[in-house]
Amino acid sequence: MSESSQAYRVLARKYRPQRFSELIGQDAMVTTLGNAIRRGRLAHAFLMTGVRGVGKTSTARLIAKALNCIGPDGQGGPTIDPCGQCDPCRAIAEGRFIDVLEQDAASNTKVEQMRDLLDTIPYAPVSARFKVYIIDEVHMLSNASFNALLKTLEEPPPHVKFIFATTEVHKVPVTILSRCQRFDLRRIPAELLAGHFAHVCAAEGVAAEPEALALVARAAEGSARDGLSILDQAIAHADLEGEGQVTAAQVRDMLGLSDRGAIRRLFGAVLAGDAAAALAGLRAQYDHGVDPATVLRGLLETVHGVTLERMGAGADPAQSAEEREALAGWAARLSFVQTHRLWQLLLKGHDEVVRAPMPIEAAEMALLRVIHAAELPDPAELVRRLARGDLPAPGGPAGPSGGGGHAGAPQASDAPVAPLAPASGAAEPAPSPDAPADFRAFHDLVYADRPRLALHLHDDVGLIHYAPPLVRLRPLRPLPGEFLRDLVAVLRQRTGMNWTVELVDGAAAPSLLEQERAAEAAARQAILDMPVVSAAFAAFPDAELIDYSPAMQARGRAQGS
């Protein structure tokens, strides 16, 4: 083995933070510690918790540096910005400082080992300002070890500081937690990780595509250490390829990730109902070594992205322009009902693929189920149509007992399911003379009993069809799950009629709220267009019309008369 290979340090160790300013994604903790050090209000015990690789142990060492730094001239005091040059800073960074004791609780769980550590606490530090005890994975200590630590942890000597780190804070006794100042280190956002990896690649002299770094950041799941390990592997993989550049295609191949472009094409085939293209796309991914469960997961992420896009959420910086454009197009075409149905079907399919003895066959069946089920109305819609007579009931004239069929003829159960919108010739119930005359009166009827329910009718839906007892509405915003149930119950109680209220897609009138705003804007404009008002604004350019409403206009006309 060459000397350079022996001297190589992996990126996760080489780029371990040496200053608080190098900690990414933990600004709140750094601010708190900096203020505490500057004001001399340092706690005697700290607890760092968070997922692996977010900087718990690194933060513990940085605190030890901050407490014991003496500056390049040897005259400095505790500081949030340790110099990194004095003997304590260098020794702590190299793990050889005698007054900073690091212990792994996973391999030192016994109470005897804890008592040996506690026996050293009364002695003053050899050469430092504070003696610092860092216990990693503290949740692994035994109950006896925790009990032995309690009294010392509550009232330690003034020269002692404890710093604990854990990934499973719920396993630490409450009696320990109550004696520590706790910091919850957050997962590092993917965009910050991608920027950090770009800085590392620049320092290493390695070229990398932004999309490749975004893939590494996403695979790291908020962990800087995991991401640097993946990046280390990706750089080695690029060198083996002979190009010397980290590309998105190489990262996907290395991690076994599906091509997001292929996932978008597969999703488009599913939405188009093209079973042959969908199965071919799935097989192509499988032949490239992508796990079928990973393909289903990619489809789930796409459905989630479409739903967020429909809600107007901000764009994910890790997404390409093509991906954002595709999501926006699907969000404009798919309703919330359709995206929720797709999510449930794909989630069930993913669970089946994970547990199936033949994953690729299970994935194919899952996609076929999604394609065919997407064409069907939901069970509640089918029940309503059967009740209205829009669909032939089982056992009717076209069924086996109807007597009108013959061998080999399609039966009622073989007929295609009607689309969500009723056929033009479908019979609808005649309007009832006792029902509210229009949708505004319909809203007022509900408001008298359930104001909060009426608020959704007023703000969140547009009217498609009003022929009591049948009402068809288009949701303009997400509605509570119990909206239809509560609405039908109120209507039945108030009118004694059996109502049918449907939420469907289609051309709809603006909501009542939008109509009121439009009417108010028109009335306001009519006021502004009056000659006397126009003359007033011409004479006083800085004037403005305030506190105006149609009701005030009516009162003004009444007073003028």
Coordinates of C-alpha atoms in Angstrom, one line a residue:
M1 CA 0.0 0.0 0.0
S2 CA 1.4 3.4 -0.9
E3 CA 2.2 6.1 1.6
S4 CA -0.5 8.4 0.3
S5 CA -3.1 5.7 0.7
Q6 CA -2.1 5.1 4.3
A7 CA -2.2 8.9 5.0
Y8 CA -5.6 9.4 3.5
R9 CA -8.3 10.6 5.8
V10 CA -12.0 10.2 4.8
L11 CA -13.9 13.4 4.2
A12 CA -16.1 13.0 7.2
R13 CA -13.0 13.2 9.5
K14 CA -11.1 15.7 7.4
Y15 CA -13.9 18.2 7.3
R16 CA -15.1 17.8 10.9
P17 CA -16.1 21.3 12.2
Q18 CA -13.2 23.0 14.0
R19 CA -15.1 26.2 14.8
F20 CA -18.7 27.0 15.6
S21 CA -19.0 29.0 12.4
E22 CA -18.4 25.7 10.5
L23 CA -21.4 24.0 12.1
I24 CA -24.1 24.1 9.5
G25 CA -27.8 24.2 10.2
Q26 CA -27.5 24.8 14.0
D27 CA -27.6 28.6 14.2
A28 CA -29.9 28.7 17.3
M29 CA -27.6 26.6 19.4
V30 CA -24.5 28.5 18.4
T31 CA -26.2 31.8 19.3
T32 CA -27.3 30.5 22.7
L33 CA -23.8 29.2 23.5
G34 CA -22.1 32.3 22.3
N35 CA -24.3 34.5 24.5
A36 CA -23.8 32.2 27.5
I37 CA -20.0 32.4 27.1
R38 CA -19.9 36.1 26.6
R39 CA -22.1 36.7 29.7
G40 CA -20.4 34.1 31.9
R41 CA -23.7 32.1 32.3
L42 CA -22.4 28.7 31.3
A43 CA -24.3 25.7 32.5
H44 CA -22.4 22.8 34.3
A45 CA -24.0 20.1 32.0
F46 CA -25.1 20.1 28.4
L47 CA -27.1 17.4 26.5
M48 CA -26.8 17.2 22.7
T49 CA -29.5 15.2 21.0
G50 CA -30.3 14.6 17.3
V51 CA -30.0 12.1 14.5
R52 CA -26.6 10.7 13.6
G53 CA -24.1 12.9 11.8
V54 CA -25.6 16.4 12.7
G55 CA -22.7 17.4 14.9
K56 CA -23.3 16.3 18.5
T57 CA -19.8 15.0 19.3
S58 CA -18.2 17.8 17.2
T59 CA -20.2 20.4 19.2
A60 CA -19.1 18.8 22.5
R61 CA -15.4 19.1 21.4
L62 CA -16.0 22.7 20.3
I63 CA -17.5 23.6 23.7
A64 CA -14.4 22.0 25.3
K65 CA -12.2 24.2 23.1
A66 CA -14.3 27.3 23.8
L67 CA -14.0 26.8 27.5
N68 CA -10.2 26.1 27.6
C69 CA -8.8 28.2 24.7
I70 CA -6.1 30.5 25.9
G71 CA -5.5 32.3 22.5
P72 CA -2.3 32.4 20.4
D73 CA -0.6 34.6 23.1
G74 CA -1.6 32.4 26.0
Q75 CA -3.7 35.2 27.6
G76 CA -7.2 34.5 26.3
G77 CA -10.3 33.4 28.1
P78 CA -13.4 31.4 27.2
T79 CA -14.6 32.4 23.8
I80 CA -17.2 31.3 21.2
D81 CA -14.4 31.5 18.6
P82 CA -11.5 29.4 19.8
C83 CA -8.3 30.1 18.0
G84 CA -7.4 26.5 17.0
Q85 CA -3.7 27.4 17.5
C86 CA -3.0 27.2 21.2
D87 CA -1.9 24.0 22.9
P88 CA -5.4 23.2 24.4
C89 CA -7.2 23.8 21.1
R90 CA -4.7 21.5 19.1
A91 CA -4.7 18.8 21.8
I92 CA -8.5 18.7 22.0
A93 CA -8.8 18.5 18.2
E94 CA -6.4 15.6 18.2
G95 CA -8.1 13.8 21.1
R96 CA -5.1 13.9 23.4
F97 CA -5.9 16.6 25.9
I98 CA -5.6 15.2 29.4
D99 CA -8.3 17.4 30.9
V100 CA -11.0 16.5 28.3
L101 CA -12.1 12.9 28.9
E102 CA -14.2 11.3 26.2
Q103 CA -16.1 8.1 27.1
D104 CA -18.2 5.9 24.9
A105 CA -21.2 4.8 27.0
A106 CA -22.0 1.9 24.6
S107 CA -18.8 0.1 25.8
N108 CA -18.7 1.5 29.3
T109 CA -22.1 0.8 30.7
K110 CA -21.3 -0.7 34.1
V111 CA -21.7 1.1 37.3
E112 CA -18.1 0.3 38.3
Q113 CA -16.8 2.1 35.3
M114 CA -18.9 5.1 36.1
R115 CA -17.6 5.2 39.7
D116 CA -14.0 5.1 38.4
L117 CA -14.8 8.2 36.3
L118 CA -16.5 10.0 39.2
D119 CA -13.5 9.3 41.4
T120 CA -11.5 11.7 39.2
I121 CA -13.9 14.6 39.4
P122 CA -12.8 16.2 42.7
Y123 CA -9.2 16.7 41.4
A124 CA -8.4 20.0 39.7
P125 CA -7.5 20.0 36.0
V126 CA -3.9 19.5 35.2
S127 CA -3.4 22.3 32.7
A128 CA -6.8 23.5 31.6
R129 CA -9.3 26.0 32.9
F130 CA -12.1 23.4 33.1
K131 CA -12.1 19.6 33.2
V132 CA -14.6 18.4 30.6
Y133 CA -16.3 15.0 30.6
I134 CA -17.8 14.0 27.2
I135 CA -20.0 10.9 27.3
D136 CA -21.2 9.8 23.9
E137 CA -24.4 7.7 23.4
V138 CA -25.2 8.4 27.0
H139 CA -28.6 6.6 26.7
M140 CA -26.6 3.3 26.8
L141 CA -25.6 3.7 30.4
S142 CA -27.2 1.3 32.9
N143 CA -29.7 2.5 35.4
A144 CA -27.2 2.0 38.2
S145 CA -24.7 4.1 36.3
F146 CA -27.3 6.9 35.9
N147 CA -28.1 6.7 39.6
A148 CA -24.4 7.0 40.5
L149 CA -24.1 10.1 38.3
L150 CA -27.1 11.9 39.7
K151 CA -25.7 13.6 42.7
T152 CA -22.4 14.7 41.1
L153 CA -24.3 15.9 38.0
E154 CA -26.5 18.1 40.2
E155 CA -23.7 19.8 42.2
P156 CA -20.4 19.3 40.4
P157 CA -17.2 21.1 41.5
P158 CA -16.8 24.5 39.7
H159 CA -14.0 23.3 37.5
V160 CA -16.0 20.4 36.0
K161 CA -18.3 20.5 32.9
F162 CA -20.4 17.5 31.6
I163 CA -21.4 17.2 28.0
F164 CA -23.6 14.3 26.9
A165 CA -24.5 13.2 23.4
T166 CA -27.3 10.9 22.4
T167 CA -29.4 9.8 19.4
E168 CA -32.2 8.4 21.6
V169 CA -33.0 11.1 24.2
H170 CA -36.2 9.3 25.2
K171 CA -34.1 6.6 26.9
V172 CA -32.3 9.1 29.1
P173 CA -34.0 9.3 32.6
V174 CA -35.9 12.5 33.4
T175 CA -33.8 13.0 36.5
I176 CA -30.7 13.3 34.2
L177 CA -32.5 15.6 31.7
S178 CA -33.6 18.0 34.4
R179 CA -30.0 18.6 35.4
C180 CA -28.8 19.4 31.9
Q181 CA -29.1 22.3 29.4
R182 CA -30.6 20.5 26.4
F183 CA -29.9 21.3 22.7
D184 CA -31.8 19.5 20.0
L185 CA -29.7 19.5 16.9
R186 CA -31.9 19.6 13.8
R187 CA -31.5 17.7 10.6
I188 CA -29.5 19.7 8.2
P189 CA -31.6 20.9 5.2
A190 CA -30.7 19.4 1.8
E191 CA -29.9 22.7 0.3
L192 CA -27.4 23.5 3.0
L193 CA -25.8 20.1 2.7
A194 CA -25.5 20.5 -1.1
G195 CA -23.8 23.9 -0.6
H196 CA -21.4 22.3 2.0
F197 CA -20.6 19.4 -0.4
A198 CA -19.9 21.9 -3.2
H199 CA -17.4 23.7 -0.9
V200 CA -15.7 20.3 0.0
C201 CA -15.5 19.4 -3.7
A202 CA -13.8 22.7 -4.4
A203 CA -11.4 22.2 -1.6
E204 CA -10.6 18.7 -2.9
G205 CA -10.2 19.9 -6.5
V206 CA -13.1 17.7 -7.7
A207 CA -15.6 18.7 -10.3
A208 CA -19.2 17.8 -9.5
E209 CA -22.6 18.4 -11.1
P210 CA -25.0 20.4 -8.9
E211 CA -27.7 17.7 -9.5
A212 CA -25.2 15.0 -8.3
L213 CA -24.6 17.0 -5.1
A214 CA -28.4 17.4 -4.6
L215 CA -28.8 13.6 -4.9
V216 CA -26.1 13.1 -2.3
A217 CA -27.7 15.6 0.0
R218 CA -31.1 14.0 -0.4
A219 CA -29.6 10.5 0.3
A220 CA -27.9 11.8 3.4
E221 CA -31.3 12.5 5.1
G222 CA -30.1 15.5 7.1
S223 CA -26.8 14.0 8.2
A224 CA -23.5 15.7 7.2
R225 CA -21.4 12.7 8.1
D226 CA -23.6 10.3 6.0
G227 CA -23.5 12.8 3.1
L228 CA -19.7 13.2 3.3
S229 CA -19.3 9.4 3.3
I230 CA -21.5 9.1 0.2
L231 CA -19.6 11.9 -1.4
D232 CA -16.3 10.2 -0.7
Q233 CA -17.6 7.1 -2.4
A234 CA -19.0 9.1 -5.3
I235 CA -15.6 10.7 -5.9
A236 CA -13.9 7.3 -5.9
H237 CA -16.5 6.0 -8.3
A238 CA -15.9 9.0 -10.6
D239 CA -12.2 8.3 -10.6
L240 CA -12.8 4.7 -11.5
E241 CA -14.9 5.8 -14.4
G242 CA -11.9 7.8 -15.7
E243 CA -13.8 11.1 -16.0
G244 CA -12.8 12.6 -12.8
Q245 CA -16.2 14.3 -12.4
V246 CA -19.0 13.4 -10.1
T247 CA -22.1 13.2 -12.3
A248 CA -25.8 12.7 -11.4
A249 CA -25.9 9.5 -13.5
Q250 CA -22.9 8.0 -11.6
V251 CA -24.5 8.9 -8.2
R252 CA -27.8 7.2 -9.2
D253 CA -25.9 4.2 -10.4
M254 CA -23.8 4.0 -7.3
L255 CA -26.8 4.4 -4.9
G256 CA -29.2 2.3 -6.9
L257 CA -31.5 5.3 -7.3
S258 CA -34.1 5.5 -10.1
D259 CA -33.7 8.1 -12.8
R260 CA -36.2 10.9 -11.9
G261 CA -36.8 11.5 -15.5
A262 CA -37.7 7.9 -16.0
I263 CA -40.0 8.1 -12.9
R264 CA -41.8 11.1 -14.5
R265 CA -42.3 9.3 -17.7
L266 CA -43.6 6.3 -15.8
F267 CA -46.0 8.5 -13.8
G268 CA -47.2 10.1 -17.0
A269 CA -47.9 6.6 -18.5
V270 CA -49.9 5.7 -15.4
L271 CA -52.0 8.8 -15.5
A272 CA -52.6 8.2 -19.3
G273 CA -53.8 4.7 -18.5
D274 CA -51.1 3.2 -20.8
A275 CA -50.5 -0.1 -19.1
A276 CA -48.0 -1.3 -21.8
A277 CA -45.8 1.8 -21.5
A278 CA -46.0 1.7 -17.7
L279 CA -44.9 -1.9 -17.4
A280 CA -42.2 -1.3 -20.0
G281 CA -40.9 1.6 -18.0
L282 CA -40.9 -0.4 -14.7
R283 CA -39.0 -3.3 -16.4
A284 CA -36.5 -0.9 -17.8
Q285 CA -35.7 0.5 -14.3
Y286 CA -35.6 -3.1 -12.9
D287 CA -33.1 -4.1 -15.7
H288 CA -30.9 -1.2 -14.7
G289 CA -30.7 -2.6 -11.2
V290 CA -33.2 -0.3 -9.5
D291 CA -35.2 -2.1 -6.7
P292 CA -39.0 -2.2 -7.5
A293 CA -39.8 -0.7 -4.1
T294 CA -37.5 2.3 -5.0
V295 CA -39.5 2.8 -8.1
L296 CA -42.8 2.9 -6.1
R297 CA -41.2 5.2 -3.6
G298 CA -40.3 7.5 -6.5
L299 CA -43.9 7.5 -7.7
L300 CA -45.0 8.3 -4.2
E301 CA -42.6 11.3 -4.0
T302 CA -44.0 12.5 -7.3
V303 CA -47.6 12.3 -6.0
H304 CA -46.5 14.2 -2.9
G305 CA -44.8 16.8 -5.0
V306 CA -47.9 17.3 -7.2
T307 CA -50.1 17.7 -4.1
L308 CA -47.7 20.3 -2.6
E309 CA -47.6 22.1 -6.0
R310 CA -51.4 22.2 -6.1
M311 CA -51.5 23.7 -2.6
G312 CA -49.0 26.4 -3.7
A313 CA -46.1 25.3 -1.6
G314 CA -42.6 26.6 -2.5
A315 CA -40.4 24.7 -5.0
D316 CA -37.8 22.3 -3.8
P317 CA -34.4 23.7 -4.6
A318 CA -33.2 20.1 -5.3
Q319 CA -35.7 19.8 -8.2
S320 CA -34.7 20.5 -11.7
A321 CA -36.6 23.0 -13.9
E322 CA -38.0 20.1 -15.9
E323 CA -39.3 18.4 -12.8
R324 CA -40.9 21.6 -11.5
E325 CA -42.6 22.2 -14.9
A326 CA -44.0 18.6 -14.9
L327 CA -45.3 18.9 -11.4
A328 CA -47.0 22.1 -12.2
G329 CA -48.7 20.6 -15.2
W330 CA -50.0 17.6 -13.3
A331 CA -51.2 19.8 -10.4
A332 CA -53.3 21.8 -12.8
R333 CA -55.0 18.7 -14.1
L334 CA -55.4 16.5 -11.0
S335 CA -57.8 17.2 -8.1
F336 CA -57.1 16.6 -4.5
V337 CA -59.4 13.6 -4.5
Q338 CA -57.4 12.1 -7.4
T339 CA -54.0 12.7 -5.8
H340 CA -55.2 11.2 -2.4
R341 CA -56.4 8.2 -4.2
L342 CA -53.2 7.8 -6.1
W343 CA -51.2 8.1 -2.9
Q344 CA -53.3 5.4 -1.1
L345 CA -53.0 3.0 -4.0
L346 CA -49.3 3.5 -4.4
L347 CA -48.7 3.3 -0.7
K348 CA -50.5 0.0 -0.5
G349 CA -48.5 -1.2 -3.6
H350 CA -45.2 -0.2 -2.0
D351 CA -46.1 -2.1 1.2
E352 CA -46.9 -5.2 -0.9
V353 CA -43.7 -5.0 -2.9
V354 CA -41.6 -4.8 0.2
R355 CA -43.2 -7.9 1.6
A356 CA -43.6 -9.9 -1.6
P357 CA -41.5 -12.9 -2.5
M358 CA -41.5 -11.7 -6.1
P359 CA -41.0 -7.9 -5.9
I360 CA -41.1 -7.1 -9.6
E361 CA -44.3 -9.0 -10.2
A362 CA -45.9 -7.4 -7.2
A363 CA -44.8 -3.9 -8.5
E364 CA -46.4 -4.7 -11.9
M365 CA -49.6 -5.8 -10.4
A366 CA -49.6 -2.6 -8.2
L367 CA -49.2 -0.4 -11.2
L368 CA -52.0 -2.2 -13.1
R369 CA -54.3 -1.7 -10.1
V370 CA -53.5 2.0 -10.0
I371 CA -54.2 2.4 -13.7
H372 CA -57.5 0.6 -13.6
A373 CA -58.7 1.9 -10.2
A374 CA -57.9 5.5 -11.3
E375 CA -60.8 5.3 -13.8
L376 CA -63.3 4.3 -11.2
P377 CA -65.4 6.6 -9.0
D378 CA -65.2 6.2 -5.3
P379 CA -67.6 3.9 -3.5
A380 CA -69.7 6.7 -2.1
E381 CA -70.3 8.0 -5.7
L382 CA -71.3 4.5 -6.8
V383 CA -73.8 4.3 -4.0
R384 CA -75.3 7.7 -4.9
R385 CA -75.6 6.7 -8.6
L386 CA -77.2 3.4 -7.8
A387 CA -79.7 5.2 -5.6
R388 CA -80.5 7.6 -8.5
G389 CA -80.7 4.8 -11.0
D390 CA -77.8 6.1 -13.1
L391 CA -76.2 2.6 -13.0
P392 CA -77.9 -0.8 -13.6
A393 CA -78.3 -2.7 -10.4
P394 CA -76.8 -6.2 -10.1
G395 CA -79.3 -8.9 -11.2
G396 CA -81.2 -6.4 -13.4
P397 CA -82.4 -7.1 -16.9
A398 CA -78.9 -7.4 -18.2
G399 CA -77.8 -9.8 -15.4
P400 CA -78.0 -13.5 -15.1
S401 CA -81.6 -13.5 -13.7
G402 CA -82.9 -10.9 -16.0
G403 CA -83.8 -13.4 -18.7
G404 CA -82.9 -11.0 -21.5
G405 CA -79.3 -12.0 -22.0
H406 CA -77.8 -15.0 -23.7
A407 CA -74.7 -17.1 -23.2
G408 CA -71.5 -15.1 -23.7
A409 CA -73.3 -11.7 -23.6
P410 CA -71.9 -9.1 -21.3
Q411 CA -73.6 -9.0 -17.9
A412 CA -74.3 -5.9 -15.8
S413 CA -71.1 -6.4 -13.8
D414 CA -69.0 -6.3 -17.0
A415 CA -70.3 -2.9 -18.0
P416 CA -67.8 0.0 -17.8
V417 CA -68.2 2.2 -14.8
A418 CA -69.8 5.5 -15.6
P419 CA -67.5 8.6 -15.4
L420 CA -67.7 11.0 -12.6
A421 CA -69.9 13.5 -14.4
P422 CA -73.4 12.0 -15.2
A423 CA -74.3 11.2 -18.7
S424 CA -76.2 13.9 -20.5
G425 CA -79.3 11.7 -20.7
A426 CA -79.2 10.6 -17.0
A427 CA -82.4 11.5 -15.1
E428 CA -82.0 13.9 -12.2
P429 CA -84.5 14.5 -9.5
A430 CA -87.0 17.3 -10.0
P431 CA -86.4 20.4 -8.0
S432 CA -88.4 20.5 -4.8
P433 CA -90.6 23.6 -4.3
D434 CA -89.9 23.6 -0.5
A435 CA -86.2 23.8 -0.9
P436 CA -84.2 27.1 -0.8
A437 CA -84.7 29.1 -4.0
D438 CA -81.0 29.5 -4.8
F439 CA -77.6 28.7 -3.6
R440 CA -77.4 31.9 -1.5
A441 CA -80.6 30.9 0.3
F442 CA -79.1 27.4 0.6
H443 CA -76.1 28.9 2.4
D444 CA -78.3 31.0 4.7
L445 CA -80.3 27.9 5.6
V446 CA -77.1 26.1 6.7
Y447 CA -75.8 29.2 8.5
A448 CA -78.8 29.4 10.8
D449 CA -77.8 26.0 12.2
R450 CA -74.0 25.5 11.6
P451 CA -72.1 28.8 11.0
R452 CA -68.7 27.1 10.7
L453 CA -70.1 24.6 8.1
A454 CA -71.7 27.5 6.2
L455 CA -68.3 29.3 6.1
H456 CA -66.9 26.5 3.9
L457 CA -69.9 26.8 1.6
H458 CA -69.3 30.6 1.5
D459 CA -65.5 30.6 1.0
D460 CA -64.3 27.2 -0.3
V461 CA -66.7 25.9 -3.0
G462 CA -68.0 26.9 -6.3
L463 CA -71.5 26.0 -7.5
I464 CA -71.7 23.7 -10.6
H465 CA -75.4 22.6 -10.4
Y466 CA -78.3 23.5 -8.1
A467 CA -81.5 21.5 -8.5
P468 CA -82.7 20.5 -4.9
P469 CA -82.4 18.0 -3.6
L470 CA -79.3 17.5 -5.9
V471 CA -76.4 19.9 -5.5
R472 CA -73.0 19.6 -7.2
L473 CA -70.1 21.7 -5.9
R474 CA -66.5 22.1 -6.9
P475 CA -64.0 22.3 -4.0
L476 CA -61.8 25.4 -4.4
R477 CA -59.7 24.5 -1.3
P478 CA -59.3 21.4 0.9
L479 CA -62.4 20.7 2.9
P480 CA -62.8 18.7 6.2
G481 CA -63.4 15.0 5.8
E482 CA -66.7 15.2 7.5
F483 CA -68.0 18.2 5.4
L484 CA -70.5 16.2 3.2
R485 CA -71.8 14.1 6.1
D486 CA -72.5 17.1 8.3
L487 CA -73.9 19.1 5.4
V488 CA -76.4 16.4 4.4
A489 CA -77.4 15.9 8.1
V490 CA -78.1 19.6 8.6
L491 CA -80.1 19.8 5.4
R492 CA -82.2 16.8 6.2
Q493 CA -83.0 18.2 9.7
R494 CA -83.9 21.6 8.4
T495 CA -86.0 20.6 5.3
G496 CA -87.0 17.0 6.0
M497 CA -85.7 16.1 2.5
N498 CA -83.1 13.5 1.5
W499 CA -80.4 15.6 -0.2
T500 CA -77.6 14.5 -2.5
V501 CA -74.5 16.8 -2.4
E502 CA -71.6 15.9 -4.6
L503 CA -68.0 17.2 -4.8
V504 CA -66.9 17.0 -8.4
D505 CA -64.5 18.7 -10.9
G506 CA -65.9 20.9 -13.6
A507 CA -66.8 24.4 -14.6
A508 CA -68.2 26.2 -11.5
A509 CA -69.3 29.6 -10.5
P510 CA -67.1 31.7 -8.2
S511 CA -67.5 31.1 -4.5
L512 CA -69.9 33.4 -2.7
L513 CA -67.0 35.2 -1.1
E514 CA -65.5 35.9 -4.5
Q515 CA -68.9 37.1 -5.8
E516 CA -69.2 39.5 -2.9
R517 CA -65.7 40.8 -3.4
A518 CA -66.4 41.3 -7.1
A519 CA -69.6 43.1 -6.3
E520 CA -67.9 45.4 -3.8
A521 CA -65.1 46.2 -6.2
A522 CA -67.7 47.0 -8.9
A523 CA -69.6 49.3 -6.6
R524 CA -66.5 51.0 -5.4
Q525 CA -65.5 51.6 -9.0
A526 CA -68.9 53.0 -9.7
I527 CA -68.4 55.5 -7.0
L528 CA -65.0 56.4 -8.3
D529 CA -66.5 56.9 -11.8
M530 CA -69.1 59.4 -10.6
P531 CA -68.3 62.9 -11.9
V532 CA -68.4 64.6 -8.6
V533 CA -65.9 62.1 -7.1
S534 CA -63.7 62.3 -10.2
A535 CA -63.7 66.1 -9.8
A536 CA -62.8 65.8 -6.1
F537 CA -59.8 63.5 -6.9
A538 CA -58.7 65.9 -9.6
A539 CA -58.7 68.8 -7.1
F540 CA -57.1 66.7 -4.3
P541 CA -54.7 64.2 -6.0
D542 CA -53.6 62.7 -2.6
A543 CA -57.2 61.9 -1.5
E544 CA -58.4 58.3 -1.2
L545 CA -61.7 56.5 -0.8
I546 CA -61.7 54.7 2.6
D547 CA -64.1 52.8 4.7
Y548 CA -66.4 52.2 1.8
S549 CA -68.9 49.3 1.6
P550 CA -72.2 48.8 -0.3
A551 CA -74.1 49.1 3.0
M552 CA -72.6 52.5 3.6
Q553 CA -73.5 53.6 0.1
A554 CA -77.1 52.6 0.8
R555 CA -77.1 54.6 4.1
G556 CA -75.7 57.6 2.3
R557 CA -78.5 57.5 -0.3
A558 CA -81.1 57.2 2.4
Q559 CA -79.7 60.2 4.3
G560 CA -79.5 62.2 1.1
S561 CA -83.2 61.6 0.4

